[in-house]
CSV table of C-alpha atoms in Angstrom, one decimal:
chain,number,residue,atom,x,y,z
A,28,MET,CA,0.0,0.0,0.0
A,29,PRO,CA,2.8,2.5,0.5
A,30,GLU,CA,2.3,5.6,-1.7
A,31,LEU,CA,4.0,9.0,-1.8
A,32,PRO,CA,3.0,10.0,1.8
A,33,GLU,CA,4.1,6.7,3.3
A,34,VAL,CA,7.3,6.5,1.3
A,35,GLU,CA,8.1,10.2,2.2
A,36,THR,CA,7.5,9.2,5.9
A,37,MET,CA,9.8,6.3,5.6
A,38,VAL,CA,12.5,8.6,4.1
A,39,ARG,CA,12.1,11.2,6.9
A,40,GLY,CA,12.1,8.4,9.5
A,41,ILE,CA,15.3,6.7,8.5
A,42,ARG,CA,17.3,9.8,7.3
A,43,PRO,CA,18.6,10.9,10.7
A,44,HIS,CA,19.8,7.4,11.4
A,45,VAL,CA,21.3,6.6,8.0
A,46,GLU,CA,22.8,9.7,6.3
A,47,GLY,CA,26.5,10.0,6.9
A,48,ARG,CA,26.8,6.4,8.1
A,49,THR,CA,29.4,4.0,6.6
A,50,LEU,CA,28.2,0.6,5.4
A,51,ARG,CA,30.1,-2.5,6.5
A,52,THR,CA,28.0,-4.9,4.4
A,53,VAL,CA,24.5,-6.0,3.4
A,54,ARG,CA,23.0,-9.4,4.1
A,55,VAL,CA,19.9,-11.4,3.4
A,56,PRO,CA,18.3,-12.8,6.6
A,57,PRO,CA,16.9,-16.4,6.4
A,58,CYS,CA,13.4,-16.2,5.0
A,59,GLU,CA,11.1,-19.1,4.0
A,60,CYS,CA,8.7,-16.9,2.1
A,61,LYS,CA,8.5,-15.8,-1.5
A,62,PRO,CA,12.0,-14.4,-2.4
A,63,LEU,CA,12.4,-10.7,-3.0
A,64,LEU,CA,13.7,-9.2,-6.2
A,65,ILE,CA,17.2,-8.0,-5.2
A,66,GLU,CA,19.7,-6.9,-7.9
A,67,PRO,CA,22.5,-7.6,-8.2
A,68,SER,CA,23.1,-10.7,-6.1
A,69,PRO,CA,23.6,-10.2,-2.3
A,70,LYS,CA,27.3,-11.2,-2.7
A,71,VAL,CA,27.9,-8.6,-5.3
A,72,LEU,CA,26.0,-6.0,-3.3
A,73,ALA,CA,28.1,-6.7,-0.2
A,74,ARG,CA,31.3,-6.2,-2.3
A,75,ARG,CA,30.1,-3.0,-3.9
A,76,VAL,CA,28.9,-1.2,-0.8
A,77,ALA,CA,31.6,-2.2,1.7
A,78,GLY,CA,33.1,1.0,3.1
A,79,ALA,CA,30.7,3.3,1.2
A,80,THR,CA,29.0,6.2,3.0
A,81,VAL,CA,25.3,6.9,2.7
A,82,ASP,CA,25.5,10.5,1.4
A,83,ARG,CA,21.8,11.1,0.9
A,84,VAL,CA,18.4,9.6,1.7
A,85,TRP,CA,15.6,10.8,-0.5
A,86,ARG,CA,12.5,9.8,-2.4
A,87,ARG,CA,11.8,9.5,-6.1
A,88,ALA,CA,8.1,8.9,-6.8
A,89,LYS,CA,7.2,5.9,-4.7
A,90,ARG,CA,10.8,4.7,-4.1
A,91,VAL,CA,13.2,5.2,-1.3
A,92,VAL,CA,16.7,6.1,-2.6
A,93,LEU,CA,20.0,5.8,-0.7
A,94,THR,CA,22.7,7.5,-2.6
A,95,LEU,CA,26.2,6.3,-1.7
A,96,SER,CA,29.6,8.0,-1.8
A,97,THR,CA,30.6,5.8,-4.7
A,98,GLY,CA,27.9,7.3,-7.0
A,99,ASP,CA,25.8,4.1,-6.8
A,100,ALA,CA,22.3,4.3,-5.3
A,101,PHE,CA,19.9,1.8,-3.7
A,102,ALA,CA,16.4,2.2,-5.2
A,103,ILE,CA,13.9,0.5,-2.9
A,104,GLU,CA,10.3,0.1,-4.0
A,105,PRO,CA,8.1,-1.0,-1.1
A,106,ARG,CA,5.1,-1.7,-3.3
A,107,MET,CA,2.2,-3.3,-1.4
A,108,THR,CA,3.7,-4.3,2.0
A,109,GLY,CA,7.3,-3.2,2.1
A,110,LEU,CA,8.6,-1.2,5.1
A,111,MET,CA,11.9,0.5,5.9
A,112,LEU,CA,12.7,0.1,9.5
A,113,VAL,CA,15.3,1.1,12.1
A,114,ASP,CA,13.4,-0.4,15.0
A,115,GLU,CA,12.0,-3.8,15.7
A,116,ALA,CA,10.1,-5.3,12.8
A,117,PRO,CA,6.4,-6.6,13.0
A,118,ASP,CA,8.0,-10.0,12.8
A,119,LYS,CA,11.4,-11.4,12.0
A,120,GLY,CA,10.1,-14.0,9.4
A,121,HIS,CA,9.6,-11.3,6.7
A,122,LEU,CA,12.9,-9.4,7.1
A,123,ARG,CA,14.4,-9.3,3.6
A,124,LEU,CA,17.6,-7.3,3.6
A,125,GLU,CA,19.8,-5.7,6.3
A,126,TRP,CA,22.2,-2.8,5.8
A,127,VAL,CA,24.8,-3.2,8.4
A,128,PHE,CA,26.7,0.0,9.5
A,129,GLU,CA,30.2,0.3,10.8
A,130,GLU,CA,30.3,0.8,14.6
A,131,SER,CA,31.2,4.2,15.8
A,132,SER,CA,34.9,4.9,16.1
A,133,SER,CA,36.5,5.3,19.5
A,134,LYS,CA,37.2,8.9,18.7
A,135,ARG,CA,33.5,9.7,18.5
A,136,LYS,CA,30.9,9.1,21.2
A,137,PRO,CA,27.9,7.3,19.6
A,138,LYS,CA,24.5,9.0,19.7
A,139,PRO,CA,22.1,7.4,22.2
A,140,ASP,CA,19.7,6.5,19.4
A,141,GLU,CA,22.4,5.4,16.9
A,142,VAL,CA,21.3,2.2,15.1
A,143,THR,CA,23.5,-0.5,13.9
A,144,SER,CA,21.3,-1.7,11.0
A,145,LEU,CA,18.6,-0.6,8.6
A,146,TRP,CA,16.0,-3.2,7.6
A,147,PHE,CA,13.7,-3.9,4.7
A,148,TRP,CA,10.6,-5.9,5.7
A,149,ASP,CA,8.1,-7.2,3.3
A,150,ARG,CA,5.2,-9.6,4.2
A,151,ARG,CA,4.2,-10.4,0.6
A,152,GLY,CA,7.5,-10.1,-1.1
A,153,LEU,CA,6.4,-7.8,-3.8
A,154,GLY,CA,8.9,-5.1,-3.2
A,155,THR,CA,12.2,-4.6,-5.1
A,156,ILE,CA,15.7,-3.6,-4.1
A,157,ARG,CA,18.2,-2.5,-6.8
A,158,LEU,CA,21.7,-1.1,-6.5
A,159,LEU,CA,22.0,1.2,-9.5
A,160,THR,CA,25.0,2.7,-11.2
A,161,PRO,CA,24.8,6.5,-12.1
A,162,GLU,CA,23.9,5.5,-15.7
A,163,GLU,CA,21.1,3.1,-14.5
A,164,GLN,CA,19.8,5.9,-12.2
A,165,GLU,CA,19.4,8.2,-15.2
A,166,VAL,CA,17.3,5.6,-17.0
A,167,LEU,CA,15.1,4.5,-14.0
A,168,PHE,CA,14.5,8.0,-12.7
A,169,GLY,CA,14.5,9.9,-16.0
A,170,PRO,CA,11.5,11.5,-17.8
A,171,GLU,CA,11.0,8.5,-20.0
A,172,ARG,CA,10.0,6.4,-16.9
A,173,LEU,CA,8.7,9.0,-14.4
A,174,GLY,CA,6.9,12.3,-14.7
A,175,THR,CA,7.2,15.3,-12.5
A,176,ASP,CA,6.9,14.6,-8.8
A,177,ALA,CA,3.3,15.2,-7.6
A,178,LEU,CA,4.5,17.6,-4.9
A,179,GLU,CA,6.3,19.7,-7.6
A,180,MET,CA,3.5,19.9,-10.2
A,181,THR,CA,2.3,23.4,-11.1
A,182,GLU,CA,-1.1,24.2,-12.5
A,183,ASP,CA,0.4,24.7,-16.0
A,184,ALA,CA,2.2,21.3,-15.7
A,185,TRP,CA,-1.1,19.6,-14.7
A,186,ARG,CA,-2.9,21.2,-17.7
A,187,GLU,CA,-0.2,20.0,-20.1
A,188,ALA,CA,0.0,16.5,-18.6
A,189,LEU,CA,-3.8,15.9,-18.5
A,190,ALA,CA,-4.3,17.2,-22.1
A,191,ARG,CA,-2.1,14.3,-23.3
A,192,THR,CA,-4.5,11.5,-22.2
A,193,SER,CA,-8.0,10.5,-22.9
A,194,SER,CA,-8.0,8.1,-19.9
A,195,ALA,CA,-10.4,8.6,-17.0
A,196,ILE,CA,-8.9,11.2,-14.6
A,197,LYS,CA,-8.6,8.6,-11.8
A,198,VAL,CA,-6.6,6.4,-14.1
A,199,ALA,CA,-4.5,9.3,-15.3
A,200,LEU,CA,-3.5,10.2,-11.7
A,201,LEU,CA,-2.0,6.7,-11.4
A,202,ASN,CA,0.0,7.0,-14.6
A,203,GLN,CA,3.5,7.5,-13.2
A,204,LYS,CA,4.8,8.8,-16.6
A,205,LEU,CA,2.3,11.7,-16.3
A,206,VAL,CA,2.8,12.5,-12.6
A,207,ALA,CA,5.0,10.6,-10.2
A,208,GLY,CA,4.0,9.4,-6.8
A,209,ILE,CA,0.2,9.3,-6.6
A,210,GLY,CA,-1.3,5.9,-5.7
A,211,ASN,CA,-4.7,4.5,-5.6
A,212,LEU,CA,-5.8,5.6,-2.1
A,213,TYR,CA,-4.8,9.2,-2.5
A,214,ALA,CA,-6.2,9.5,-6.0
A,215,SER,CA,-9.7,8.7,-4.7
A,216,GLU,CA,-9.3,11.3,-1.8
A,217,ILE,CA,-7.9,14.0,-4.2
A,218,LEU,CA,-10.8,13.7,-6.6
A,219,HIS,CA,-13.3,13.7,-3.8
A,220,ARG,CA,-11.9,16.9,-2.4
A,221,CYS,CA,-12.1,18.4,-6.0
A,222,ARG,CA,-15.7,17.1,-6.4
A,223,ILE,CA,-14.7,15.6,-9.7
A,224,SER,CA,-16.0,12.3,-11.0
A,225,PRO,CA,-13.3,9.6,-11.3
A,226,GLU,CA,-14.9,8.6,-14.6
A,227,VAL,CA,-14.5,11.9,-16.5
A,228,ALA,CA,-11.8,11.8,-19.2
A,229,ALA,CA,-8.7,13.8,-18.2
A,230,LYS,CA,-8.7,15.8,-21.4
A,231,ASP,CA,-12.2,17.0,-20.8
A,232,LEU,CA,-11.6,18.7,-17.5
A,233,SER,CA,-12.1,22.4,-17.4
A,234,ARG,CA,-9.4,24.9,-16.4
A,235,LYS,CA,-11.3,25.4,-13.1
A,236,GLN,CA,-11.3,21.7,-12.4
A,237,ILE,CA,-7.6,21.4,-13.2
A,238,GLY,CA,-6.9,24.3,-10.8
A,239,ARG,CA,-8.7,22.4,-8.1
A,240,ILE,CA,-6.6,19.3,-8.7
A,241,ALA,CA,-3.4,21.4,-8.6
A,242,GLU,CA,-4.5,22.7,-5.2
A,243,ALA,CA,-5.8,19.5,-3.7
A,244,VAL,CA,-2.8,17.3,-4.6
A,245,PRO,CA,-0.2,19.0,-2.4
A,246,ALA,CA,-2.8,19.8,0.3
A,247,ILE,CA,-3.8,16.1,0.8
A,248,LEU,CA,-0.4,14.6,0.3
A,249,ASN,CA,1.3,17.0,2.7
A,250,GLU,CA,-1.5,16.5,5.2
A,251,ALA,CA,-1.0,12.7,5.0
A,252,ILE,CA,2.7,13.2,5.5
A,253,ARG,CA,2.1,15.2,8.6
A,254,TYR,CA,0.0,12.3,9.9
A,255,GLU,CA,2.8,9.9,8.9
A,256,GLY,CA,0.7,8.1,6.3
A,257,SER,CA,-2.3,5.8,6.4
A,258,THR,CA,-2.4,2.4,8.2
A,259,LEU,CA,-5.3,0.5,6.9
A,260,GLY,CA,-7.3,-2.4,8.5
A,261,ASP,CA,-4.6,-5.0,7.8
A,262,GLY,CA,-2.2,-2.9,9.9
A,263,THR,CA,0.7,-3.6,7.4
A,264,TYR,CA,2.0,0.0,6.9
A,265,ARG,CA,4.2,1.2,9.8
A,266,ASN,CA,6.7,4.0,9.9
A,267,ALA,CA,10.4,3.6,10.4
A,268,LEU,CA,9.9,3.1,14.2
A,269,ASN,CA,7.2,0.4,13.6
A,270,GLU,CA,4.4,2.8,14.6
A,271,SER,CA,1.0,3.2,12.8
A,272,GLY,CA,0.2,6.2,10.7
A,273,GLY,CA,-2.8,8.4,11.4
A,274,TYR,CA,-4.2,9.7,8.2
A,275,GLN,CA,-6.7,6.8,7.8
A,276,ASN,CA,-8.9,8.6,10.3
A,277,ALA,CA,-9.2,11.5,7.8
A,278,HIS,CA,-10.2,9.5,4.8
A,279,LYS,CA,-13.4,10.8,3.2
A,280,VAL,CA,-14.1,8.0,0.7
A,281,TYR,CA,-11.4,5.4,0.6
A,282,ALA,CA,-12.6,2.0,1.8
A,283,ARG,CA,-15.9,3.6,3.0
A,284,GLU,CA,-18.2,1.9,0.5
A,285,GLY,CA,-21.9,2.1,1.6
A,286,GLU,CA,-21.3,4.8,4.2
A,287,THR,CA,-23.1,8.2,4.0
A,288,CYS,CA,-20.8,10.8,2.5
A,289,SER,CA,-19.5,13.1,5.3
A,290,THR,CA,-19.0,15.9,2.8
A,291,CYS,CA,-22.6,16.3,1.5
A,292,GLY,CA,-24.5,14.2,3.9
A,293,ARG,CA,-26.7,12.9,1.1
A,294,GLY,CA,-24.8,10.5,-1.1
A,295,LYS,CA,-23.5,7.0,-0.4
A,296,ILE,CA,-19.9,6.1,-1.0
A,297,THR,CA,-19.7,3.9,-4.1
A,298,ARG,CA,-17.0,1.5,-5.2
A,299,ILE,CA,-16.1,0.8,-8.8
A,300,VAL,CA,-13.2,-0.8,-10.5
A,301,GLN,CA,-10.9,1.1,-12.9
A,302,CYS,CA,-7.9,-0.7,-14.4
A,303,GLN,CA,-8.3,-3.5,-11.8
A,304,ARG,CA,-8.0,-1.0,-8.9
A,305,SER,CA,-10.8,0.0,-6.5
A,306,THR,CA,-12.1,3.6,-6.8
A,307,PHE,CA,-14.2,5.1,-4.1
A,308,PHE,CA,-16.4,8.2,-4.6
A,309,CYS,CA,-19.7,9.9,-3.9
A,310,ARG,CA,-22.0,10.1,-6.8
A,311,VAL,CA,-23.7,13.2,-5.4
A,312,CYS,CA,-20.5,15.2,-4.7
A,313,GLN,CA,-18.8,13.9,-7.7
A,314,ARG,CA,-21.6,13.8,-10.3
A,315,LYS,CA,-20.5,12.9,-13.8
A,316,PRO,CA,-21.5,15.5,-16.3
A,317,ARG,CA,-24.1,14.5,-18.9
A,318,ALA,CA,-22.7,13.7,-22.3
A,319,LYS,CA,-23.1,16.5,-24.8
A,320,LYS,CA,-25.6,15.7,-27.6
């Protein structure tokens, strides 16, 4: 489930513990579950990172990125159930990779909260971990793969991006080549705040509607970041300290099928499927315009 707010929360949670630290090695803990995609092999990873410093911890779309002093960078994609942790994991049976840091030198007194390891935990094994060369980073993070980050989109950029697609607006928001970082949960919440039907074609939106999207996207995403993301009923998502997020309590439509809309008080929250993903919305607040004759 991790989307932009959850991944940004992971980044902010691990950054104080990881930036500036020197890696001793990486290792794959014993795990009897579905193997994770890790590239290159753990043995090669260990050789390439030994002695490297983590210069920067940042986010690109829905990936956590650890840039090393060598120029290489780890690109970690949590996908549905992946977590980046510096504290105790939900369970040890789904730990997938450990970054082991050098111990503090005798010349420097360690910080009280200094960690010895960073962990990637993934219950379903759908996440990916790749160590990329600078050239590979340009390909994976470049404009051919990813659009402008959702938190950096201007109204003009939204207008240009949405004019390029006839997809339904909900589907367009999930297209990472158009705009990077928005996932299924927040797409539904964004469109509800804008009072736009998820079924309307993106290219048919008015300038006023696009303006509302441009305002709602950073407002909702930043609010979710302040609440440290959304932990849903399965309890999977946790922050770097293995604590629940709080934004699920502010959801207006997501996973509220059949409930009375809290915005208008008249409609019922409806669930439909678009591109094999659940979409939640209020047919009263988000009425689809009648087709022109």
